[in-house]
PDB file of C-alpha atoms in Angstrom:
ATOM      1  CA  MET A 408      22.747  23.860  28.368  1.00 51.00           C
ATOM      2  CA  GLN A 409      25.669  22.015  26.808  1.00 50.00           C
ATOM      3  CA  ASN A 410      24.453  18.681  28.248  1.00 48.00           C
ATOM      4  CA  ARG A 411      21.021  19.372  26.786  1.00 45.00           C
ATOM      5  CA  ASN A 412      22.549  19.921  23.316  1.00 42.00           C
ATOM      6  CA  ARG A 413      24.529  16.689  23.612  1.00 44.00           C
ATOM      7  CA  LEU A 414      21.400  14.839  24.639  1.00 42.00           C
ATOM      8  CA  SER A 415      19.489  16.315  21.691  1.00 42.00           C
ATOM      9  CA  LEU A 416      22.251  15.338  19.284  1.00 41.00           C
ATOM     10  CA  ARG A 417      22.436  11.835  20.756  1.00 48.00           C
ATOM     11  CA  LEU A 418      18.659  11.460  20.458  1.00 39.00           C
ATOM     12  CA  LEU A 419      18.742  12.713  16.871  1.00 40.00           C
ATOM     13  CA  ALA A 420      21.559  10.303  16.008  1.00 45.00           C
ATOM     14  CA  THR A 421      19.563   7.446  17.525  1.00 46.00           C
ATOM     15  CA  LEU A 422      16.352   8.330  15.712  1.00 43.00           C
ATOM     16  CA  MET A 423      17.856   9.250  12.335  1.00 42.00           C
ATOM     17  CA  PRO A 424      18.053   5.705  10.923  1.00 46.00           C
ATOM     18  CA  THR A 425      14.407   5.128  11.868  1.00 39.00           C
ATOM     19  CA  LEU A 426      13.308   8.402  10.321  1.00 37.00           C
ATOM     20  CA  VAL A 427      15.177   7.611   7.119  1.00 39.00           C
ATOM     21  CA  LEU A 428      13.559   4.164   6.924  1.00 42.00           C
ATOM     22  CA  MET A 429      10.089   5.640   7.489  1.00 41.00           C
ATOM     23  CA  SER A 430      10.507   8.168   4.702  1.00 42.00           C
ATOM     24  CA  PRO A 431       9.657   6.888   1.228  1.00 49.00           C
ATOM     25  CA  ALA A 432      12.496   6.856  -1.279  1.00 49.00           C
ATOM     26  CA  VAL A 433      12.250   9.480  -3.999  1.00 49.00           C
ATOM     27  CA  ASN A 434      12.182   8.412  -7.628  1.00 47.00           C
ATOM     28  CA  ALA A 435      14.822  10.607  -9.284  1.00 47.00           C
ATOM     29  CA  GLU A 436      12.996  10.607 -12.633  1.00 53.00           C
ATOM     30  CA  SER A 437       9.676  11.907 -11.338  1.00 53.00           C
ATOM     31  CA  ASP A 438      10.511  13.510  -7.974  1.00 57.00           C
ATOM     32  CA  GLN A 439       7.752  11.304  -6.546  1.00 56.00           C
ATOM     33  CA  PRO A 440       8.223   8.909  -3.651  1.00 59.00           C
ATOM     34  CA  ALA A 441       8.951   5.332  -4.674  1.00 81.00           C
ATOM     35  CA  TYR A 442       6.775   3.290  -2.342  1.00 93.00           C
ATOM     36  CA  ASP A 443       7.421  -0.340  -1.457  1.00 96.00           C
ATOM     37  CA  GLY A 444       4.366  -2.354  -2.514  1.00 96.00           C
ATOM     38  CA  THR A 445       5.201  -5.150  -0.080  1.00 97.00           C
ATOM     39  CA  ASP A 446       5.177  -2.765   2.878  1.00 96.00           C
ATOM     40  CA  LEU A 447       1.982  -1.099   1.673  1.00 96.00           C
ATOM     41  CA  TYR A 448       0.312  -4.480   1.230  1.00 97.00           C
ATOM     42  CA  LEU A 449       1.376  -5.779   4.639  1.00 97.00           C
ATOM     43  CA  ASN A 450       0.305  -2.567   6.381  1.00 95.00           C
ATOM     44  CA  ASN A 451      -2.992  -2.028   4.560  1.00 94.00           C
ATOM     45  CA  CYS A 452      -4.229  -5.261   2.991  1.00 95.00           C
ATOM     46  CA  ALA A 453      -2.875  -8.291   4.845  1.00 96.00           C
ATOM     47  CA  ASN A 454      -5.351  -8.141   7.730  1.00 95.00           C
ATOM     48  CA  CYS A 455      -8.100  -9.133   5.296  1.00 94.00           C
ATOM     49  CA  HIS A 456      -6.304 -10.715   2.345  1.00 95.00           C
ATOM     50  CA  GLY A 457      -3.634 -12.539   4.341  1.00 96.00           C
ATOM     51  CA  VAL A 458       0.119 -12.113   4.419  1.00 96.00           C
ATOM     52  CA  TYR A 459       0.511 -14.088   1.181  1.00 96.00           C
ATOM     53  CA  GLY A 460      -2.680 -12.881  -0.541  1.00 96.00           C
ATOM     54  CA  GLU A 461      -4.527 -16.137   0.036  1.00 96.00           C
ATOM     55  CA  GLY A 462      -7.676 -14.478   1.421  1.00 95.00           C
ATOM     56  CA  ASP A 463      -6.997 -15.728   4.928  1.00 95.00           C
ATOM     57  CA  GLY A 464      -6.214 -12.590   6.919  1.00 96.00           C
ATOM     58  CA  ILE A 465      -6.785 -12.379  10.645  1.00 96.00           C
ATOM     59  CA  VAL A 466     -10.101 -10.517  10.221  1.00 94.00           C
ATOM     60  CA  THR A 467     -11.414 -12.899   7.537  1.00 93.00           C
ATOM     61  CA  PRO A 468     -13.604 -14.847   9.993  1.00 93.00           C
ATOM     62  CA  THR A 469     -15.543 -11.644  10.705  1.00 92.00           C
ATOM     63  CA  LEU A 470     -16.223 -10.876   7.023  1.00 89.00           C
ATOM     64  CA  SER A 471     -19.481 -11.839   5.340  1.00 86.00           C
ATOM     65  CA  THR A 472     -17.731 -12.367   1.981  1.00 86.00           C
ATOM     66  CA  VAL A 473     -15.215 -15.043   1.088  1.00 88.00           C
ATOM     67  CA  LEU A 474     -12.090 -13.352  -0.260  1.00 90.00           C
ATOM     68  CA  LEU A 475     -10.437 -14.766  -3.366  1.00 91.00           C
ATOM     69  CA  ASP A 476      -6.800 -15.768  -3.467  1.00 96.00           C
ATOM     70  CA  LEU A 477      -5.093 -12.676  -4.926  1.00 97.00           C
ATOM     71  CA  ARG A 478      -2.239 -14.801  -6.260  1.00 98.00           C
ATOM     72  CA  TYR A 479      -4.472 -16.177  -9.009  1.00 98.00           C
ATOM     73  CA  LEU A 480      -5.858 -12.983 -10.539  1.00 97.00           C
ATOM     74  CA  SER A 481      -3.917 -13.631 -13.760  1.00 98.00           C
ATOM     75  CA  ALA A 482      -4.955 -17.282 -13.891  1.00 97.00           C
ATOM     76  CA  ARG A 483      -8.617 -16.271 -13.597  1.00 96.00           C
ATOM     77  CA  ASN A 484      -8.053 -13.777 -16.421  1.00 96.00           C
ATOM     78  CA  ASP A 485      -6.652 -16.110 -19.106  1.00 96.00           C
ATOM     79  CA  GLY A 486      -3.073 -15.636 -17.926  1.00 97.00           C
ATOM     80  CA  THR A 487      -3.083 -11.838 -18.155  1.00 97.00           C
ATOM     81  CA  PHE A 488      -2.811  -9.708 -15.051  1.00 98.00           C
ATOM     82  CA  PRO A 489      -5.870  -7.394 -15.004  1.00 96.00           C
ATOM     83  CA  ARG A 490      -3.884  -4.263 -14.098  1.00 97.00           C
ATOM     84  CA  ASP A 491      -6.588  -1.674 -14.849  1.00 94.00           C
ATOM     85  CA  PHE A 492      -9.257  -3.661 -13.009  1.00 91.00           C
ATOM     86  CA  VAL A 493      -7.022  -4.178  -9.957  1.00 93.00           C
ATOM     87  CA  THR A 494      -6.057  -0.494  -9.975  1.00 93.00           C
ATOM     88  CA  ASP A 495      -9.738   0.493 -10.034  1.00 90.00           C
ATOM     89  CA  ILE A 496     -10.553  -1.873  -7.178  1.00 89.00           C
ATOM     90  CA  ILE A 497      -7.731  -0.592  -4.969  1.00 91.00           C
ATOM     91  CA  ASP A 498      -8.454   3.039  -5.861  1.00 89.00           C
ATOM     92  CA  GLY A 499     -12.108   2.455  -5.024  1.00 84.00           C
ATOM     93  CA  ARG A 500     -13.352   5.887  -6.027  1.00 78.00           C
ATOM     94  CA  ALA A 501     -15.119   4.631  -9.161  1.00 73.00           C
ATOM     95  CA  THR A 502     -18.260   2.690  -8.317  1.00 60.00           C
ATOM     96  CA  ARG A 503     -18.100  -0.910  -9.474  1.00 55.00           C
ATOM     97  CA  ALA A 504     -20.642  -3.649  -8.971  1.00 53.00           C
ATOM     98  CA  THR A 505     -17.784  -6.154  -8.691  1.00 51.00           C
ATOM     99  CA  HIS A 506     -15.712  -4.141  -6.232  1.00 47.00           C
ATOM    100  CA  GLY A 507     -15.793  -6.883  -3.676  1.00 51.00           C
ATOM    101  CA  PRO A 508     -16.948  -6.649  -0.098  1.00 50.00           C
ATOM    102  CA  GLU A 509     -18.710  -3.418   0.762  1.00 58.00           C
ATOM    103  CA  GLY A 510     -16.407  -3.118   3.738  1.00 63.00           C
ATOM    104  CA  MET A 511     -13.269  -2.936   1.603  1.00 74.00           C
ATOM    105  CA  PRO A 512     -11.678   0.443   2.221  1.00 77.00           C
ATOM    106  CA  VAL A 513     -11.519   2.951  -0.577  1.00 82.00           C
ATOM    107  CA  TRP A 514      -7.740   3.131  -0.483  1.00 85.00           C
ATOM    108  CA  ALA A 515      -7.443   6.275  -2.577  1.00 85.00           C
ATOM    109  CA  ALA A 516      -9.536   8.078   0.029  1.00 86.00           C
ATOM    110  CA  GLU A 517      -7.550   6.517   2.891  1.00 86.00           C
ATOM    111  CA  PHE A 518      -4.228   7.434   1.288  1.00 89.00           C
ATOM    112  CA  SER A 519      -5.534  10.951   0.555  1.00 87.00           C
ATOM    113  CA  ARG A 520      -6.283  11.409   4.240  1.00 85.00           C
ATOM    114  CA  GLN A 521      -2.652  10.505   4.930  1.00 86.00           C
ATOM    115  CA  GLU A 522      -1.084  12.508   2.101  1.00 85.00           C
ATOM    116  CA  GLY A 523      -3.370  15.505   1.693  1.00 83.00           C
ATOM    117  CA  PHE A 524      -5.530  16.725  -1.135  1.00 85.00           C
ATOM    118  CA  ASP A 525      -3.329  18.869  -3.333  1.00 87.00           C
ATOM    119  CA  GLU A 526      -1.855  17.902  -6.702  1.00 89.00           C
ATOM    120  CA  GLN A 527       1.382  16.524  -5.249  1.00 90.00           C
ATOM    121  CA  ALA A 528      -0.594  14.503  -2.705  1.00 90.00           C
ATOM    122  CA  GLU A 529      -2.698  12.977  -5.486  1.00 91.00           C
ATOM    123  CA  ALA A 530       0.520  11.960  -7.248  1.00 92.00           C
ATOM    124  CA  ARG A 531       1.674  10.257  -4.044  1.00 93.00           C
ATOM    125  CA  VAL A 532      -1.683   8.468  -3.722  1.00 93.00           C
ATOM    126  CA  THR A 533      -1.353   7.251  -7.310  1.00 93.00           C
ATOM    127  CA  ALA A 534       2.217   6.117  -6.599  1.00 95.00           C
ATOM    128  CA  LYS A 535       1.029   4.098  -3.582  1.00 95.00           C
ATOM    129  CA  ILE A 536      -1.724   2.432  -5.600  1.00 94.00           C
ATOM    130  CA  ASP A 537       0.719   1.675  -8.427  1.00 96.00           C
ATOM    131  CA  ALA A 538       3.135   0.107  -5.917  1.00 97.00           C
ATOM    132  CA  LEU A 539       0.345  -2.090  -4.537  1.00 96.00           C
ATOM    133  CA  VAL A 540      -0.706  -3.171  -8.040  1.00 97.00           C
ATOM    134  CA  ASN A 541       2.926  -3.958  -8.924  1.00 97.00           C
ATOM    135  CA  PHE A 542       3.218  -6.054  -5.778  1.00 97.00           C
ATOM    136  CA  LEU A 543       0.067  -8.008  -6.635  1.00 97.00           C
ATOM    137  CA  GLU A 544       1.342  -8.591 -10.159  1.00 98.00           C
ATOM    138  CA  GLN A 545       4.616  -9.954  -8.742  1.00 97.00           C
ATOM    139  CA  ILE A 546       2.887 -12.542  -6.541  1.00 97.00           C
ATOM    140  CA  GLN A 547       0.836 -14.077  -9.376  1.00 97.00           C
ATOM    141  CA  ARG A 548       0.853 -17.829  -9.896  1.00 95.00           C
ATOM    142  CA  GLN A 549      -0.484 -19.783 -12.830  1.00 80.00           C
TER     143      GLN A 549
END
């Protein structure tokens, strides 16, 4: 029994750093997780949009739509990052004619499946979308 406890403690000590890294940080001001937009982008968007947002992801050859370079959203909008538009596109729950490819996931729905459907879960979904939008704003070029 004692060996089993030691093994459990050793396993826990080994896994703890990984578990801590997998858990989102908590924003002290809002008690909401502070998500890393880069990680969210790489895990959810890069397959289509490319690692650098150039529209050249690994699945791009299978898409029927040419994806725009996400680094030039501001440049195509007179130098202003279209935050509300980008948020709506990523959220995907509001129908838009200019959403982009029909196959683009509705990320709010995808994130809701991960987080749940209560009020706190919706706040986490919003935080994830905000982190993605912030990331896209940071990679803008003129």
